[in-house]
Short mmCIF file of C-alpha atoms in Angstrom, two decimals:
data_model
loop_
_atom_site.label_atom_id
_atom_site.label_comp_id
_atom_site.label_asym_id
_atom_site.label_seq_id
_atom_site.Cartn_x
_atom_site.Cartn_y
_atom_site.Cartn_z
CA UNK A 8 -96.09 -42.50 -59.79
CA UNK A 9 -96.50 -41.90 -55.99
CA UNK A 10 -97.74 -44.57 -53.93
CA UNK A 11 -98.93 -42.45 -51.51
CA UNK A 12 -102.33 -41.48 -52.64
CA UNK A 13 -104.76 -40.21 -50.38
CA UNK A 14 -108.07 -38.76 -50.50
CA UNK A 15 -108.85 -35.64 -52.87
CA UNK A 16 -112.44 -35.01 -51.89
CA UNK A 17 -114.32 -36.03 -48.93
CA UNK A 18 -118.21 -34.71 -48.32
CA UNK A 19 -120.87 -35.32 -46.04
CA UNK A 20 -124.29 -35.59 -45.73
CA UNK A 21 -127.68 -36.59 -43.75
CA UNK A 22 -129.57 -39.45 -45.27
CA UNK A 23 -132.18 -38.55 -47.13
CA UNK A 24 -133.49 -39.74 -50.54
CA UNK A 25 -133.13 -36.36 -52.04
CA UNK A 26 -130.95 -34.06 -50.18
CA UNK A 27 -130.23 -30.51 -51.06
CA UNK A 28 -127.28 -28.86 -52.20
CA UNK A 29 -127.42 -26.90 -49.54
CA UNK A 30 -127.32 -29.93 -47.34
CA UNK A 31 -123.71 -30.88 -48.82
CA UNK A 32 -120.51 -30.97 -46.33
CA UNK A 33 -117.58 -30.97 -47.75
CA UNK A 34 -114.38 -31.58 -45.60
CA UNK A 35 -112.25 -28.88 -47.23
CA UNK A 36 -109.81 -27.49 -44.99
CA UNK A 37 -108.68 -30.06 -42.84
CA UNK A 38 -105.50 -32.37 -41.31
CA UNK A 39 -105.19 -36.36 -42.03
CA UNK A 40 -108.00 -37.76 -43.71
CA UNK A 41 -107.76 -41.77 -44.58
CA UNK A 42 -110.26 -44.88 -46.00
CA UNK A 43 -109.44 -48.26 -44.07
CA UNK A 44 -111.07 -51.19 -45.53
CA UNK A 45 -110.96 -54.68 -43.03
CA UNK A 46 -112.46 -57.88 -43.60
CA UNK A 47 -114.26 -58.93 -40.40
CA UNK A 48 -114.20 -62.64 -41.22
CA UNK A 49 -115.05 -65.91 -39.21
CA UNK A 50 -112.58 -68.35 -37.96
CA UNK A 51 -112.70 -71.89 -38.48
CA UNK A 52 -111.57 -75.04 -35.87
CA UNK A 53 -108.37 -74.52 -37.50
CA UNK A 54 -108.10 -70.44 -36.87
CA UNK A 55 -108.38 -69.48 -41.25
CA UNK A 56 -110.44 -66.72 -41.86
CA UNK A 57 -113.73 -67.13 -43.87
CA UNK A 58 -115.06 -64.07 -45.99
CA UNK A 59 -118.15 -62.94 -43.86
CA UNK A 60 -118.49 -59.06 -43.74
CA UNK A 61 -116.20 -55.95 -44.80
CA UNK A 62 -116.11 -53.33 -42.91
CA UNK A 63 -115.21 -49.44 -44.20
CA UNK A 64 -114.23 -46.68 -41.70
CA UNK A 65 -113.95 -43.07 -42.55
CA UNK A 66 -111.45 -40.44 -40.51
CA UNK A 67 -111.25 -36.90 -41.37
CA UNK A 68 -109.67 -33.91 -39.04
CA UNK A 69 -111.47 -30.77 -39.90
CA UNK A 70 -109.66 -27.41 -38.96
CA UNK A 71 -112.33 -25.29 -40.72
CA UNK A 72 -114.22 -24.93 -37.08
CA UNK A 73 -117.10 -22.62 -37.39
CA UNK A 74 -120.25 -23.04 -35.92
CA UNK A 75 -122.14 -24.27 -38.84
CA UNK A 76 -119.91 -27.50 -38.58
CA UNK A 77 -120.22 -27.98 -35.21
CA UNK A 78 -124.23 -28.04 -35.42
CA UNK A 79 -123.97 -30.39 -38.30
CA UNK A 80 -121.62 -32.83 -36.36
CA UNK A 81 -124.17 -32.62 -33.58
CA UNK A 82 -127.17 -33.24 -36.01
CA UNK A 83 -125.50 -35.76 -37.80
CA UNK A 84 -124.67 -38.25 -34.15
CA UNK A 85 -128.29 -37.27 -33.67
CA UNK A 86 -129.49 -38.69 -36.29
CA UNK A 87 -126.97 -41.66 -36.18
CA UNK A 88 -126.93 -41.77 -40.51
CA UNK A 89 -125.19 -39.95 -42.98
CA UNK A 90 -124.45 -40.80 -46.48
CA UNK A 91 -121.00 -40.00 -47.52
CA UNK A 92 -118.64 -39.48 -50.32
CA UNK A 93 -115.03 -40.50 -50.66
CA UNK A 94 -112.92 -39.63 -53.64
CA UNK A 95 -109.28 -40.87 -53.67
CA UNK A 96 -105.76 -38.94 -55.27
CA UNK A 97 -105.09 -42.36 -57.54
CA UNK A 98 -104.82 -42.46 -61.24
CA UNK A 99 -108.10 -43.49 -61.65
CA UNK A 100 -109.61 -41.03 -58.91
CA UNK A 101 -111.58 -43.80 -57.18
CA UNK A 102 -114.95 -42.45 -55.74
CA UNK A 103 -116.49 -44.35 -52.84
CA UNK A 104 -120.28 -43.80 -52.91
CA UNK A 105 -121.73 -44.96 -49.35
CA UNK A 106 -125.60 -43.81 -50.32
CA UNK A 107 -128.93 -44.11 -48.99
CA UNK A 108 -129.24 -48.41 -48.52
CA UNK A 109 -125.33 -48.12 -47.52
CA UNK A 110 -125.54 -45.57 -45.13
CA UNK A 111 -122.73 -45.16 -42.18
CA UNK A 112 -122.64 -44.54 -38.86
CA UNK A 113 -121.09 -40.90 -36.97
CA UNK A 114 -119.53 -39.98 -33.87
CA UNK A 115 -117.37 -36.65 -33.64
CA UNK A 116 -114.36 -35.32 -31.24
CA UNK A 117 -114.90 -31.75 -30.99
CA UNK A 118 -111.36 -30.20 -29.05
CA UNK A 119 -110.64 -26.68 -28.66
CA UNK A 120 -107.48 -25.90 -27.25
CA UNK A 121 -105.10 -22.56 -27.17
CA UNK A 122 -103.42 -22.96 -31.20
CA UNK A 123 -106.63 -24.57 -32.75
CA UNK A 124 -110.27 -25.85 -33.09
CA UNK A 125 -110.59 -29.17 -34.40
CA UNK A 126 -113.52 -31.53 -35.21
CA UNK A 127 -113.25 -35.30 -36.31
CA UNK A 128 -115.55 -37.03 -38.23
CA UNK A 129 -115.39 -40.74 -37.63
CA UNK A 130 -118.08 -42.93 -39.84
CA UNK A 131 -117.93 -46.45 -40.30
CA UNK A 132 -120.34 -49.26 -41.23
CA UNK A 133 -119.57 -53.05 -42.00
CA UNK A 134 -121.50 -54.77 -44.90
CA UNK A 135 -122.28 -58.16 -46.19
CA UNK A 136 -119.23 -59.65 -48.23
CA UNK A 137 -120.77 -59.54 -51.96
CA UNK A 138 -121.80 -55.65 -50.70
CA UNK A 139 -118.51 -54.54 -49.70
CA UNK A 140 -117.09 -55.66 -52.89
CA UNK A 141 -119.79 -54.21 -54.69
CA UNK A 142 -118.88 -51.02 -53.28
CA UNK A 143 -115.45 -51.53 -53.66
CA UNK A 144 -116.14 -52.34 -57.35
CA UNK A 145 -118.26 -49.44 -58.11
CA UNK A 146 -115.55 -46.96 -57.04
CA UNK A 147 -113.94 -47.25 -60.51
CA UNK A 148 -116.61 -45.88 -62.19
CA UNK A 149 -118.54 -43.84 -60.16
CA UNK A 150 -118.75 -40.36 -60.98
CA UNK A 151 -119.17 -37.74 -58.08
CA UNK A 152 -122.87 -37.36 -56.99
CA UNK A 153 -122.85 -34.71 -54.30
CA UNK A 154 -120.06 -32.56 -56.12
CA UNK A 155 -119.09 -28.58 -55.85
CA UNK A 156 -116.58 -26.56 -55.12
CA UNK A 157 -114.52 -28.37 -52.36
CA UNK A 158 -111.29 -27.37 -52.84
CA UNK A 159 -108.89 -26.76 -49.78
CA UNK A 160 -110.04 -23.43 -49.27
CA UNK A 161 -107.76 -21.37 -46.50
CA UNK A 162 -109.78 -18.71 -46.08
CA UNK A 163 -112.71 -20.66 -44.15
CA UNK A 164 -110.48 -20.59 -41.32
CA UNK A 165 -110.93 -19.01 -38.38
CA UNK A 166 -108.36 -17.37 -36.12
CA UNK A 167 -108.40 -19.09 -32.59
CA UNK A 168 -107.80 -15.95 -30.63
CA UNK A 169 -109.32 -16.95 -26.71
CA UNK A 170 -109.84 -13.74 -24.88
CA UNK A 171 -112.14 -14.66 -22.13
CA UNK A 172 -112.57 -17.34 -19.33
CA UNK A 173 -114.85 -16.92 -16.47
CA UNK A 174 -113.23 -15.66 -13.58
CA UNK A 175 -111.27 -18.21 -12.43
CA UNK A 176 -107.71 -16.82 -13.18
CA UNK A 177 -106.14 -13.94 -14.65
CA UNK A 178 -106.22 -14.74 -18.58
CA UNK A 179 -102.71 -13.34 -18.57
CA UNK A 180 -101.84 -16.30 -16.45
CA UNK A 181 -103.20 -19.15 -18.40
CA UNK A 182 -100.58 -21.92 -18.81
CA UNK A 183 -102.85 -24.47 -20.62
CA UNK A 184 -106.43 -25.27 -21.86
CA UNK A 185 -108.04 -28.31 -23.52
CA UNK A 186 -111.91 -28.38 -24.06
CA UNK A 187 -113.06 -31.70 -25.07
CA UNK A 188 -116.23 -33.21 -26.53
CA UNK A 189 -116.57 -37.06 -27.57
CA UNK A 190 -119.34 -38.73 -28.50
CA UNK A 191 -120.08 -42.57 -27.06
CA UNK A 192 -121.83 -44.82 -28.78
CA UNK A 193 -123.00 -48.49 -28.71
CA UNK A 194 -122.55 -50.37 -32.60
CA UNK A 195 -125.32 -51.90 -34.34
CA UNK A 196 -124.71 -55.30 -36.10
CA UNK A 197 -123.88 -53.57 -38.91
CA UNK A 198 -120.74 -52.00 -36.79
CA UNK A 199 -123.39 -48.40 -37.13
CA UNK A 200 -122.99 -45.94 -34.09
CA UNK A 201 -125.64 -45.24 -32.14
CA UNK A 202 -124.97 -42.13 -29.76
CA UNK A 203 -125.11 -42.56 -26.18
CA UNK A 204 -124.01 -39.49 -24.81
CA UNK A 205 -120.73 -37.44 -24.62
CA UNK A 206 -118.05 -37.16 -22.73
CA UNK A 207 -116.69 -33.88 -21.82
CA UNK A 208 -113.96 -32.69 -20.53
CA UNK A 209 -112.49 -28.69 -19.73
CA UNK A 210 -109.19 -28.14 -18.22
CA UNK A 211 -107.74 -24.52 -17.51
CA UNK A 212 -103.67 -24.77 -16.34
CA UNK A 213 -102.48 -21.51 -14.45
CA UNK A 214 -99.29 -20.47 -13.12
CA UNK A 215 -101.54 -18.89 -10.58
CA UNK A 216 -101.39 -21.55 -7.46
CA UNK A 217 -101.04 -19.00 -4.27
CA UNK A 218 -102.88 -20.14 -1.20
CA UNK A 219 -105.57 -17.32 -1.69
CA UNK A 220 -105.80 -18.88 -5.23
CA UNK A 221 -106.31 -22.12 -4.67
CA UNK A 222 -108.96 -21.26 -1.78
CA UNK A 223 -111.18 -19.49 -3.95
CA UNK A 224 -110.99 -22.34 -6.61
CA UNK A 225 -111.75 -24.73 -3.51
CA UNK A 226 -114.58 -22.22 -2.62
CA UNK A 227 -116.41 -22.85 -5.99
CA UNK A 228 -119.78 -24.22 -5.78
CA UNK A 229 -121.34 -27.23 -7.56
CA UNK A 230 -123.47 -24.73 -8.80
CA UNK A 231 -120.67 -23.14 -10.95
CA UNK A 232 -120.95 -22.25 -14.49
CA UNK A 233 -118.00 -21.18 -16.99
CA UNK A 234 -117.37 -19.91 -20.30
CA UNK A 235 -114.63 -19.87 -22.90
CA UNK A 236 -115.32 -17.04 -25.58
CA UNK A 237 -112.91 -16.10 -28.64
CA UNK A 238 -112.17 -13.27 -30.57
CA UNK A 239 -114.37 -14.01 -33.47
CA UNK A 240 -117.45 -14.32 -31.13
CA UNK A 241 -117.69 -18.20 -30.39
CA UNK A 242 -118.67 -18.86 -27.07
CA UNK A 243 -118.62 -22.13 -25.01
CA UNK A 244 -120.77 -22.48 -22.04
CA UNK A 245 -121.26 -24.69 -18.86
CA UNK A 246 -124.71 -23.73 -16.95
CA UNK A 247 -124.74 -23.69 -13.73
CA UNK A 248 -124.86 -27.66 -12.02
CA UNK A 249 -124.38 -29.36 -15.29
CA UNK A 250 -120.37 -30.29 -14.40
CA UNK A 251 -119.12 -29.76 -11.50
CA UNK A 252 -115.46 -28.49 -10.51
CA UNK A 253 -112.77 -30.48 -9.13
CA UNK A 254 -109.23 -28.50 -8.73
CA UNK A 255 -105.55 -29.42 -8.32
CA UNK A 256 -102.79 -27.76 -7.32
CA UNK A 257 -98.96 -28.14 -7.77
CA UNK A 258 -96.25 -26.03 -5.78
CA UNK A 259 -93.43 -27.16 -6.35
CA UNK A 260 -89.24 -26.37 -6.45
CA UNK A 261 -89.51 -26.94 -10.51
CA UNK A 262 -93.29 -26.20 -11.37
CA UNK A 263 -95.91 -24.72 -9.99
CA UNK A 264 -99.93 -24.66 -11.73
CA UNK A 265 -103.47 -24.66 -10.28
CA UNK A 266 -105.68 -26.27 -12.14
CA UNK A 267 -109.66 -26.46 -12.69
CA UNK A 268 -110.96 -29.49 -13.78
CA UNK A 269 -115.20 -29.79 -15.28
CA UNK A 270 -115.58 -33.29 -16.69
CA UNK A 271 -118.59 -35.72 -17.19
CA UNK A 272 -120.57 -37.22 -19.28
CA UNK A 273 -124.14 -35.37 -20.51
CA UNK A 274 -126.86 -36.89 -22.53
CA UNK A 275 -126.43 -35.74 -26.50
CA UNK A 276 -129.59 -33.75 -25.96
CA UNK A 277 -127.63 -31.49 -23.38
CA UNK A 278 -125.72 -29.95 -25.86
CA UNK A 279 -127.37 -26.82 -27.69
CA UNK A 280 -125.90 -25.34 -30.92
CA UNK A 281 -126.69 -21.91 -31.66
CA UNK A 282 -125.77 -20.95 -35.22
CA UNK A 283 -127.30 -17.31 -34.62
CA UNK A 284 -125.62 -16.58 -31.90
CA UNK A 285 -122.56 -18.71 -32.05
CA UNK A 286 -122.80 -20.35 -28.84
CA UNK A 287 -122.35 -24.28 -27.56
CA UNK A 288 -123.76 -24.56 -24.68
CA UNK A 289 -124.16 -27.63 -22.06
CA UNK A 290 -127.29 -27.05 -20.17
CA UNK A 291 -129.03 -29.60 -17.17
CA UNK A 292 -131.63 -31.46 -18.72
#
């Protein structure tokens, strides 16, 4: 028997008392996904712990990146609840049932870069001791509630094939990319996240760094916008005066790069999700 178990089935969902199939997200095609269980206790005069509260935190990598999961991260840190379901790979296939009264907490890190799209789903919650162990207890016999067909399913993939930024560089010259979006929250007593804003962050590398380049990089406005589309239609957007530019530039005997830097932090409401379309875009608010 392998003592390396992991987690078989992981799914997703807003809290509601009833929610719809439909409403169902299942993590299927994703990286590391992991279950860490830590006793938050209280320390006496003499530094022992005392059983006080246990906490649960949920981590799961998802490389199935269409839009649809996108919006639902951004609805879900919204909303600041989701209910969630956690089956493990163990002989007795342990399901971990965090329902309606046992809700978690969500943040996301959304990161686009030039082999893959990526989005992380980070809940977590802490509960009073006799709860946690409740929970913990239940697992053995809970049965899945929110079950369907969740298997690792390669086809929900999507190529990440970039063949557009605004006109900053040639394309042709691109060294390096990294598109970045992180929620920030502040935690609840009960550990919950509560969504501040995010922080975002876009860096193009080129091999580009003439003078005549980096002039016309230094030219740039605060007013600038930019965009990042891909092959199967996904588009990213900046409007104009949302971020504004900051550039670098390296010439040197062993490397040489320019690079254009849009970073911040925007308010969670900044950030529009167009499943229609298949657009992200950051606008002023």
């Amino acid at each position: 028997m392998s003592v390396k178990y992991g987690i078989k089935a992981l799914t997703i969902l807003p809290r509601v008392t009833n929610p719809s199939p439909q409403a169902y997200h299942h993590v299927r095609l994703r990286k590391d996904a992991k279950l860490v269980i830590t006793e938050d206790p209280v320390k006496d005069v003499w530094d022992r712990s005392l059983p006080n509260w246990i906490n649960f935190k949920i981590e799961a990598e998802s490389i199935y990146n269409g839009i649809d999961i996108i919006n639902m991260a951004h609805q879900y840190a919204t909303s600041g609840a989701v209910m969630c379901e956690a089956q493990c790979i163990n002989p007795d296939d342990d399901v971990f049932v965090f329902g309606f009264n046992n809700y978690l907490g969500y943040d996301f890190e959304f990161e686009l870069n030039p082999n893959e799209r990526t989005l992380k789903h980070i809940l977590e919650a802490r509960f009073e001791y006799n709860t946690g162990k409740t929970i913990i207890n239940d697992a053995k016999q809970n049965l899945r509630q929110w079950d369907a067909n969740d298997q690792l399913t390669p086809w929900l993939y999507v190529n990440n094939k970039i063949n557009f930024f605004s006109n900053f560089f040639d394309t042709n010259w691109i060294k390096d990319f990294k598109l970045s979006i992180k929620t920030v929250s502040e935690k609840t007593i009960w550990n919950r996240s509560l969504v501040n804003y995010l922080d975002v962050s876009l860096e193009i590398t080129s091999y580009e760094s003439k003078a005549s380049v980096v002039k016309g990089l230094l030219d740039l406005g605060l007013l600038t916008t930019c965009s990042i589309t891909a092959t199967d239609g996904f588009e990213f957007k900046i409007e104009q005066g949302v971020l504004f530019p900051q550039r670098e530039a390296t010439i040197g005997d062993k490397e040489k790069f320019s690079k254009l830097i849009f970073a911040g932090k925007l308010p969670l409401s900044a950030m529009v999700v167009n499943n229609t379309n298949n657009k992200v875009i950051l606008q002023g608010v």
